[in-house]
Coordinates of C-alpha atoms and ligand atoms in Angstrom, one line a residue:
M1 CA 0.0 0.1 0.0
P2 CA 1.8 3.1 -1.1
N3 CA 2.0 6.0 1.5
N4 CA 1.8 9.1 -0.3
N5 CA 3.2 12.2 1.5
L6 CA 5.9 9.9 3.6
A7 CA 9.5 10.4 3.6
A8 CA 12.3 8.1 4.5
I9 CA 15.7 9.4 6.1
I10 CA 18.4 6.7 6.0
L11 CA 21.3 7.4 8.1
A12 CA 24.4 6.1 6.9
A13 CA 27.1 8.6 7.5
G14 CA 29.1 6.5 10.0
K15 CA 32.3 4.8 9.1
G16 CA 31.6 1.6 10.4
T17 CA 35.1 1.3 12.0
R18 CA 34.5 -1.9 13.5
M19 CA 33.9 -3.6 10.4
K20 CA 37.5 -3.0 9.4
S21 CA 36.9 -2.9 5.8
K22 CA 37.5 -0.7 2.6
L23 CA 33.9 -1.4 1.8
H24 CA 31.3 1.0 3.5
K25 CA 29.3 -1.0 6.2
V26 CA 25.9 -0.5 4.5
L27 CA 27.2 -2.1 1.3
H28 CA 28.2 -5.5 2.9
P29 CA 26.1 -8.2 1.3
V30 CA 23.6 -10.2 3.2
G31 CA 22.0 -12.9 1.0
G32 CA 24.0 -11.7 -1.8
R33 CA 22.7 -8.1 -1.6
P34 CA 24.1 -4.9 0.0
M35 CA 22.3 -4.2 3.3
L36 CA 21.3 -0.8 2.2
H37 CA 19.5 -2.4 -0.8
H38 CA 17.4 -4.8 1.4
L39 CA 16.4 -1.7 3.5
L40 CA 15.6 0.3 0.2
E41 CA 13.4 -2.5 -0.9
S42 CA 11.3 -2.4 2.1
V43 CA 11.0 1.4 1.8
Q44 CA 10.0 1.1 -1.6
E45 CA 7.3 -1.3 -0.7
L46 CA 6.1 0.9 2.0
G47 CA 5.9 3.9 -0.8
T48 CA 7.7 7.0 -0.1
D49 CA 7.6 10.5 -2.0
K50 CA 11.2 10.8 -1.1
T51 CA 13.9 8.6 0.2
I52 CA 17.1 10.5 1.5
V53 CA 20.3 8.9 2.4
V54 CA 22.7 10.6 4.6
V55 CA 26.2 10.0 3.7
G56 CA 29.5 11.0 5.1
A57 CA 32.6 8.7 5.0
E58 CA 33.2 7.0 2.0
R59 CA 30.7 8.9 0.4
E60 CA 31.3 7.9 -3.4
Q61 CA 30.7 4.1 -2.6
V62 CA 27.1 4.8 -1.1
V63 CA 26.4 7.4 -3.8
A64 CA 26.8 4.6 -6.5
A65 CA 24.5 2.3 -4.7
A66 CA 21.8 4.6 -3.8
Q67 CA 20.4 5.5 -7.1
G68 CA 17.0 7.1 -7.2
C69 CA 17.4 8.4 -3.6
D70 CA 18.3 11.9 -2.6
L71 CA 21.8 12.1 -1.1
V72 CA 22.7 14.5 1.4
T73 CA 26.2 14.9 3.1
Q74 CA 26.8 15.1 6.7
D75 CA 30.5 16.1 6.8
E76 CA 31.2 15.8 10.5
Q77 CA 29.5 13.2 12.6
L78 CA 27.8 15.1 15.3
G79 CA 25.2 12.7 16.2
T80 CA 21.8 11.1 14.7
G81 CA 20.0 14.3 15.6
H82 CA 22.5 16.3 13.7
A83 CA 22.4 13.8 10.7
V84 CA 18.6 14.1 10.3
M85 CA 19.0 17.9 10.3
M86 CA 21.1 17.5 7.0
A87 CA 17.8 16.7 5.1
R88 CA 16.1 20.0 6.0
D89 CA 16.5 21.5 2.4
V90 CA 15.5 18.4 0.6
L91 CA 12.4 18.2 2.8
K92 CA 11.6 22.0 2.9
D93 CA 8.2 21.3 0.9
H94 CA 7.5 18.2 2.6
T95 CA 4.4 18.2 5.0
G96 CA 3.9 14.5 5.7
D97 CA 5.4 11.9 8.2
V98 CA 9.2 11.3 8.2
I99 CA 10.4 7.9 9.0
V100 CA 14.1 7.9 10.2
L101 CA 16.0 4.5 9.5
Y102 CA 19.6 3.4 9.8
G103 CA 21.5 1.9 7.0
D104 CA 23.1 -0.7 9.2
V105 CA 19.5 -2.0 10.4
P106 CA 18.5 -3.4 7.1
F107 CA 15.6 -6.0 8.1
I108 CA 12.9 -4.1 9.5
P109 CA 9.7 -5.6 7.7
T110 CA 7.4 -3.0 5.9
S111 CA 4.7 -4.2 8.3
V112 CA 6.5 -2.9 11.1
M113 CA 7.1 0.4 9.7
Q114 CA 3.3 0.5 8.5
A115 CA 2.5 -0.2 12.3
M116 CA 4.4 2.9 13.2
I117 CA 2.6 5.0 10.7
D118 CA -0.9 3.6 11.9
M119 CA 0.0 4.3 15.6
R120 CA 0.9 7.9 14.7
H121 CA -2.3 8.6 13.1
V122 CA -4.7 7.0 15.9
S123 CA -4.9 10.6 17.2
D124 CA -3.2 13.7 16.0
D125 CA -1.7 14.6 19.1
T126 CA 0.9 12.0 18.8
G127 CA 4.0 13.8 17.3
L128 CA 6.2 10.8 17.0
V129 CA 6.4 7.0 17.4
V130 CA 9.8 5.3 18.3
L131 CA 10.2 1.4 17.5
G132 CA 11.2 -0.3 20.5
F133 CA 12.3 -4.0 21.3
R134 CA 13.3 -6.1 24.1
P135 CA 16.7 -7.4 23.3
N136 CA 17.9 -10.5 24.9
D137 CA 20.9 -8.4 26.1
P138 CA 20.1 -4.7 26.5
A139 CA 23.9 -3.8 26.5
R140 CA 24.3 -0.2 25.5
Y141 CA 21.1 0.5 23.7
G142 CA 19.1 3.7 24.7
R143 CA 16.3 2.7 27.3
L144 CA 12.8 3.9 26.7
V145 CA 11.3 5.5 29.6
V146 CA 7.4 4.8 29.3
N147 CA 5.0 6.2 32.0
W148 CA 1.8 4.8 33.6
A149 CA -0.3 5.9 30.6
G150 CA 1.8 3.9 28.2
E151 CA 3.5 7.1 26.5
L152 CA 7.0 7.5 25.9
E153 CA 8.5 10.2 28.2
R154 CA 12.0 10.4 27.1
I155 CA 14.9 7.9 25.9
A156 CA 17.8 7.6 28.2
E157 CA 21.0 7.1 26.1
Y158 CA 23.2 4.3 28.0
K159 CA 26.2 6.6 28.7
D160 CA 23.8 9.2 30.2
A161 CA 21.4 6.9 32.0
S162 CA 21.0 6.2 35.8
E163 CA 21.2 2.8 37.4
E164 CA 17.5 2.6 37.6
E165 CA 17.0 3.5 33.8
R166 CA 19.6 1.0 32.7
A167 CA 17.4 -1.7 34.6
I168 CA 14.9 -0.9 31.9
D169 CA 14.6 -3.8 29.2
L170 CA 12.7 -2.0 26.6
C171 CA 15.1 -0.6 24.3
N172 CA 15.4 2.1 21.5
S173 CA 16.0 0.4 18.0
G174 CA 16.8 3.9 16.7
M175 CA 13.9 4.1 14.0
M176 CA 11.4 6.9 14.6
L177 CA 8.4 8.3 12.7
V178 CA 7.9 12.0 13.1
D179 CA 5.3 14.3 12.2
G180 CA 7.2 16.2 9.4
Q181 CA 5.9 19.6 9.9
S182 CA 7.2 19.6 13.4
L183 CA 10.5 17.8 12.7
F184 CA 12.9 20.4 12.0
G185 CA 11.4 22.7 14.3
W186 CA 12.1 20.3 17.0
L187 CA 15.6 19.5 15.7
D188 CA 16.5 23.1 16.4
Q189 CA 15.5 22.5 20.1
L190 CA 18.2 19.8 20.7
S191 CA 21.2 20.5 22.4
N192 CA 24.5 18.4 22.6
D193 CA 24.9 18.8 26.3
N194 CA 25.4 15.1 27.2
A195 CA 27.9 12.6 27.9
A196 CA 28.9 12.1 24.0
G197 CA 28.6 15.8 23.2
E198 CA 26.4 14.8 20.2
Y199 CA 23.0 15.8 19.0
Y200 CA 20.9 13.1 19.9
L201 CA 18.0 12.4 17.8
T202 CA 16.6 10.3 20.8
D203 CA 16.1 13.7 22.7
L204 CA 13.4 14.5 20.2
V205 CA 10.9 12.7 22.5
A206 CA 11.4 14.9 25.3
V207 CA 11.2 17.9 22.9
A208 CA 8.0 16.8 21.4
R209 CA 6.6 16.5 24.7
A210 CA 7.8 19.9 25.7
N211 CA 5.8 21.2 22.7
G212 CA 2.8 19.4 23.8
R213 CA 2.6 16.2 21.6
K214 CA 2.7 12.6 22.6
A215 CA 5.3 9.9 21.9
L216 CA 4.3 6.4 21.5
V217 CA 6.2 3.1 21.1
V218 CA 5.8 0.2 18.7
E219 CA 7.5 -2.9 19.9
A220 CA 9.3 -5.1 17.0
A221 CA 11.0 -8.4 17.5
E222 CA 14.9 -8.3 18.1
E223 CA 15.4 -10.0 14.9
D224 CA 13.5 -7.3 12.8
V225 CA 15.7 -4.4 14.3
L226 CA 19.0 -6.4 14.0
G227 CA 21.8 -4.0 13.6
V228 CA 25.3 -4.7 12.0
N229 CA 28.5 -3.1 13.6
S230 CA 30.9 -6.0 13.2
R231 CA 31.7 -9.1 11.0
A232 CA 30.3 -11.1 13.8
D233 CA 27.0 -9.2 13.6
L234 CA 27.2 -9.5 9.8
A235 CA 27.6 -13.2 9.9
Y236 CA 24.5 -13.3 12.7
A237 CA 22.5 -11.1 10.1
E238 CA 23.1 -13.6 7.4
A239 CA 22.2 -16.5 9.6
C240 CA 18.9 -15.0 10.4
F241 CA 18.3 -14.2 6.7
Q242 CA 19.1 -17.6 5.7
T243 CA 16.7 -19.1 8.3
R244 CA 14.1 -16.9 6.9
K245 CA 14.7 -18.0 3.5
R246 CA 14.8 -21.9 4.3
C247 CA 11.6 -21.6 6.0
E248 CA 10.0 -19.8 3.1
A249 CA 11.3 -22.4 0.5
M250 CA 9.9 -25.3 2.6
E251 CA 6.6 -23.6 3.1
A252 CA 6.4 -23.1 -0.6
G253 CA 7.0 -26.9 -1.3
V254 CA 10.6 -27.4 -1.4
T255 CA 12.4 -30.2 0.1
L256 CA 15.5 -29.2 2.0
V257 CA 17.1 -32.4 3.3
D258 CA 19.4 -30.7 5.8
P259 CA 18.1 -27.0 5.7
T260 CA 21.0 -25.4 7.7
T261 CA 23.5 -26.4 5.1
V262 CA 21.8 -24.7 2.0
Y263 CA 22.3 -21.0 1.4
F264 CA 20.2 -18.9 -0.6
S265 CA 20.4 -15.6 -2.3
Y266 CA 17.9 -12.9 -1.8
D267 CA 16.4 -13.4 -5.3
T268 CA 16.4 -17.3 -5.5
I269 CA 13.3 -18.5 -7.2
L270 CA 12.2 -22.0 -6.5
G271 CA 9.4 -24.0 -8.0
T272 CA 7.3 -26.7 -6.1
D273 CA 8.7 -30.1 -5.6
V274 CA 12.2 -29.1 -5.8
T275 CA 14.5 -31.2 -3.7
I276 CA 17.7 -29.8 -2.5
E277 CA 20.2 -31.9 -0.9
P278 CA 22.9 -30.9 1.7
G279 CA 25.7 -28.2 0.9
V280 CA 24.0 -26.5 -1.9
F281 CA 24.9 -22.7 -2.5
F282 CA 22.8 -20.2 -4.5
G283 CA 24.4 -17.0 -5.6
P284 CA 22.3 -14.2 -7.1
G285 CA 20.0 -14.8 -10.1
A286 CA 19.0 -18.5 -9.8
T287 CA 15.6 -19.7 -11.1
I288 CA 14.8 -23.4 -10.3
E289 CA 11.7 -24.7 -11.9
D290 CA 9.2 -27.5 -10.6
G291 CA 10.4 -31.0 -9.9
V292 CA 14.2 -30.2 -10.1
T293 CA 16.8 -32.1 -7.9
I294 CA 19.8 -30.5 -6.8
K295 CA 22.3 -33.1 -5.4
A296 CA 24.6 -32.4 -2.5
Y297 CA 27.5 -29.7 -2.9
S298 CA 26.5 -27.8 -5.9
H299 CA 27.1 -24.0 -6.5
I300 CA 24.4 -22.3 -8.7
E301 CA 24.5 -18.6 -9.7
G302 CA 22.8 -16.7 -12.4
A303 CA 21.5 -19.9 -13.8
K304 CA 18.0 -21.2 -14.9
V305 CA 17.1 -24.9 -14.4
R306 CA 14.0 -26.1 -16.1
K307 CA 11.4 -28.7 -15.1
G308 CA 12.5 -32.0 -13.9
A309 CA 16.3 -31.5 -14.6
T310 CA 18.8 -33.1 -12.1
I311 CA 22.0 -31.2 -11.0
G312 CA 25.0 -32.4 -9.2
P313 CA 26.5 -33.7 -6.9
F314 CA 29.3 -31.3 -7.2
A315 CA 28.0 -29.3 -10.0
R316 CA 28.8 -25.7 -10.7
L317 CA 26.2 -23.6 -12.9
R318 CA 27.7 -20.2 -13.5
P319 CA 25.8 -17.1 -15.1
A320 CA 23.7 -17.6 -18.0
A321 CA 23.6 -21.2 -17.8
D322 CA 20.2 -22.5 -19.1
I323 CA 19.5 -26.3 -18.3
G324 CA 16.6 -27.6 -20.3
E325 CA 13.7 -29.8 -19.2
G326 CA 14.8 -33.1 -17.6
A327 CA 18.5 -32.4 -18.5
K328 CA 21.1 -34.2 -16.4
I329 CA 24.3 -32.4 -15.1
G330 CA 26.5 -34.6 -13.2
N331 CA 29.5 -34.5 -10.7
F332 CA 32.4 -32.0 -11.4
V333 CA 30.7 -30.3 -14.4
E334 CA 30.8 -26.6 -14.9
I335 CA 28.3 -24.9 -17.2
K336 CA 28.8 -21.1 -18.1
K337 CA 26.5 -19.1 -20.7
A338 CA 25.4 -22.1 -22.2
K339 CA 21.7 -23.2 -23.4
L340 CA 21.0 -26.8 -22.9
D341 CA 17.9 -28.1 -24.7
A342 CA 15.7 -30.9 -22.9
G343 CA 17.1 -33.9 -22.1
V344 CA 20.9 -33.1 -22.5
K345 CA 23.1 -35.0 -20.6
V346 CA 26.4 -33.9 -19.3
S347 CA 27.3 -36.4 -16.7
H348 CA 30.8 -36.2 -15.6
L349 CA 33.9 -33.9 -15.4
S350 CA 33.2 -31.4 -18.3
Y351 CA 33.4 -27.6 -18.9
I352 CA 30.8 -26.2 -21.2
G353 CA 31.1 -22.5 -21.8
D354 CA 29.6 -20.3 -24.5
A355 CA 27.7 -23.1 -26.0
T356 CA 24.2 -24.3 -27.3
I357 CA 23.5 -27.9 -27.2
G358 CA 20.4 -29.4 -28.9
A359 CA 17.7 -31.8 -27.3
D360 CA 18.9 -35.1 -26.0
A361 CA 22.6 -34.8 -27.0
N362 CA 25.0 -36.7 -24.8
I363 CA 28.2 -35.1 -23.8
G364 CA 30.8 -37.5 -22.7
A365 CA 33.0 -37.7 -19.6
G366 CA 35.6 -35.0 -19.7
T367 CA 34.4 -33.0 -22.7
I368 CA 35.7 -29.5 -22.7
T369 CA 34.8 -26.5 -24.8
C370 CA 38.0 -24.7 -25.5
N371 CA 36.0 -21.2 -25.7
Y372 CA 38.8 -18.8 -25.0
D373 CA 42.1 -18.0 -26.7
G374 CA 43.5 -15.6 -24.1
F375 CA 41.7 -12.8 -25.6
L376 CA 38.4 -13.4 -27.0
K377 CA 35.7 -15.9 -26.3
F378 CA 34.1 -18.3 -29.0
Q379 CA 31.0 -20.1 -29.5
T380 CA 30.4 -24.1 -29.6
T381 CA 27.1 -25.4 -31.1
I382 CA 26.2 -29.1 -30.8
G383 CA 23.1 -30.3 -32.6
A384 CA 20.1 -32.3 -31.2
G385 CA 20.9 -35.9 -30.6
A386 CA 24.7 -35.7 -31.1
F387 CA 27.0 -38.1 -29.2
I388 CA 30.3 -36.5 -27.9
G389 CA 32.8 -39.2 -27.0
S390 CA 34.6 -38.9 -23.8
N391 CA 37.6 -36.7 -23.1
T392 CA 36.7 -34.6 -26.3
S393 CA 38.2 -31.0 -26.8
L394 CA 35.9 -28.7 -28.9
V395 CA 38.0 -25.7 -30.0
A396 CA 35.6 -23.0 -30.7
P397 CA 34.3 -21.5 -33.0
V398 CA 32.9 -24.8 -34.0
M399 CA 29.8 -26.7 -34.7
V400 CA 28.9 -30.3 -34.6
G401 CA 25.7 -31.1 -36.5
D402 CA 22.6 -32.9 -35.4
G403 CA 23.0 -36.7 -34.7
A404 CA 26.7 -36.4 -35.3
L405 CA 29.2 -38.8 -33.6
V406 CA 32.5 -37.7 -32.2
G407 CA 35.0 -40.3 -31.3
A408 CA 36.7 -40.4 -27.6
G409 CA 39.7 -38.2 -27.2
S410 CA 39.1 -36.0 -30.3
V411 CA 40.3 -32.6 -30.5
I412 CA 37.6 -31.0 -33.0
T413 CA 38.7 -27.9 -34.8
K414 CA 36.4 -28.1 -37.8
D415 CA 32.8 -28.3 -38.2
V416 CA 31.2 -31.7 -38.1
E417 CA 28.2 -32.4 -40.5
A418 CA 24.9 -33.9 -39.3
D419 CA 24.9 -37.4 -38.8
A420 CA 28.7 -37.7 -39.5
L421 CA 31.4 -39.4 -37.6
A422 CA 34.5 -37.3 -36.6
V423 CA 37.5 -38.8 -35.0
A424 CA 40.4 -36.6 -34.5
R425 CA 43.2 -38.2 -32.5
G426 CA 46.6 -40.0 -33.2
K427 CA 46.2 -43.4 -34.7
Q428 CA 46.8 -46.5 -32.5
L429 CA 49.8 -48.6 -33.5
G430 CA 50.1 -52.2 -32.5
K431 CA 53.3 -54.3 -32.4
A432 CA 52.8 -58.0 -31.3
G433 CA 55.3 -59.2 -28.4
F434 CA 57.0 -55.9 -28.0
A435 CA 56.2 -55.3 -24.5
A436 CA 57.5 -58.8 -23.3
K437 CA 60.7 -58.4 -25.4
F438 CA 61.2 -55.0 -24.0
R439 CA 60.9 -56.3 -20.5
E440 CA 63.4 -59.0 -21.0
E441 CA 65.9 -56.6 -22.5
Q442 CA 65.6 -53.9 -19.8
S443 CA 65.8 -56.4 -16.9
A444 CA 69.0 -58.2 -18.4
K445 CA 70.6 -54.5 -19.0
K446 CA 69.7 -53.8 -15.1
A447 CA 71.2 -57.0 -13.8
A448 CA 74.4 -56.5 -15.6
M449 CA 74.8 -52.8 -14.1
K450 CA 74.2 -54.2 -10.7
K451 CA 76.9 -56.9 -11.0
K452 CA 79.5 -54.4 -12.2
G453 CA 78.6 -52.2 -9.3
S454 CA 79.1 -54.6 -6.5
Ligands
LIG501 C1 21.6 4.8 18.6 C2 20.6 5.5 19.6 C3 20.3 4.5 20.7 C4 19.8 3.2 19.9 C5 20.8 2.7 19.1 C6 20.3 1.4 18.4 C7 20.9 8.0 19.4 C8 21.6 9.1 20.1 N1 21.0 6.7 20.1 O1 22.8 4.8 19.4 O2 19.4 5.0 21.5 O3 19.5 2.3 21.1 O4 21.2 3.7 18.1 O5 21.2 0.9 17.5 O6 20.3 8.1 18.4 N2 24.9 8.3 12.1 C9 25.0 9.3 11.3 N3 25.6 10.6 11.7 C10 25.9 10.7 12.9 C11 25.8 9.6 13.9 C12 25.4 8.5 13.5 O7 24.7 9.2 10.1 O8 26.5 11.9 13.2 C13 24.4 6.9 11.9 C14 25.3 5.7 11.9 O9 26.0 5.7 10.5 C15 24.4 4.7 12.2 C16 23.2 5.4 12.9 O10 23.3 6.6 12.5 O11 23.9 4.0 11.0 C17 23.4 5.2 14.5 O12 24.6 5.6 14.8 P1 25.3 5.2 16.3 O13 26.4 6.0 16.6 O14 25.6 3.8 15.9 O15 24.2 5.3 17.3 P2 24.2 4.4 18.7 O16 25.4 5.3 19.7 O17 24.5 3.0 18.8
LIG502 CA1 25.1 1.7 16.8

């Protein structure tokens, strides 16, 4: 449901020092996609008139990743309240609500943001809504001080909190929805007279109340407001993301033999009655149709696998691999940018790249398409029903016609006509008795040398 007259401000000016990375924190991927993009997707689903990203350190990296957003720069990080002030100009004509989000808290469900909007509009005297949660370990989060009437009185930053306040288990996630007509006026009333010497966004609660408006709390699950500050947090975010994806897959009719060992990408598309064995990894851009079986330890990225095909074990499908209906890709086979029609079999130890293979062709063990000359890539075309003998090298560009046979061990450099036989290998020599004679001679020589030596 699009919320017209809503603006989002995403704070992403912090360096993310604890990540110890050249990559900006909000660009670290979870499920194969930058954290910032996860958040932007939810914001887009919510529907905003404007989405503003506040950038600072490593600005260029974030700018490139935040296309379609308004970008404002916070040169000095003087606090979360100060960061929001940077959006003043962009929002000068904005009259609706403003939702403040953190780039490093990327998994807030759209439904939770919507709940904040709904709560603010129950009565117009509510000036802002804060997203709270009760973490297992409240650690150094800001504490939400709620009064007897269920209204939020203020947020006590951990650094500034009393013992009593630190005992509160309802914490500030950082997310806030504010009446946009009041926001910047209230921000002007913030001071930096606190333990960190920063302009705290959290102080807006007390400011709103001083201006005669109420502040309320929406509570979220800890998992929904998961923040990433370190590589360990990143791994935890990935684990939560994968758990969710695995549940979704199983609910949609996919068998995961050992769910915790299968890794999905944010955009993995799965049909029904798909079976996925242990240790399978999906990179971005995979589509798996109904009835496909993916055997253990396969790696699949940017590939389409059509109905009823079988992949693996130990197979690798790279971008633009298109595997036809009922096809069979076996162990230690790598396929890249190749279209395989229905019923094709590539069962063992092959590399197929930059190729098209017609229906029901059989590609023997160890077949390699030699697609690269060190500078350019070339195409291999194999016709329907062709049979390529084991250990064949197809030196591209080259075509093998429909129904042709290629003898094992061939190095094919010229096109093969339909229904023809091509054999391109050294001729076999046969000399009767040679081996026996050879053994006799050599063992006699060796014995003579030993005698001389002793
Ligand atoms: C903030 C909240 C705290 C809450 C916690 C939840 C304040 C004062 N405190 O604390 O109540 O429990 O988040 O994680 O808001 N940022 C900027 N510019 C700045 C400062 C921060 O863009 O000048 C961005 C950071 O990049 C980060 C986010 O704002 O994405 C939060 O900043 P951070 O310094 O981590 O806030 P906390 O001290 O953790
Ligand atoms: Ca933080």
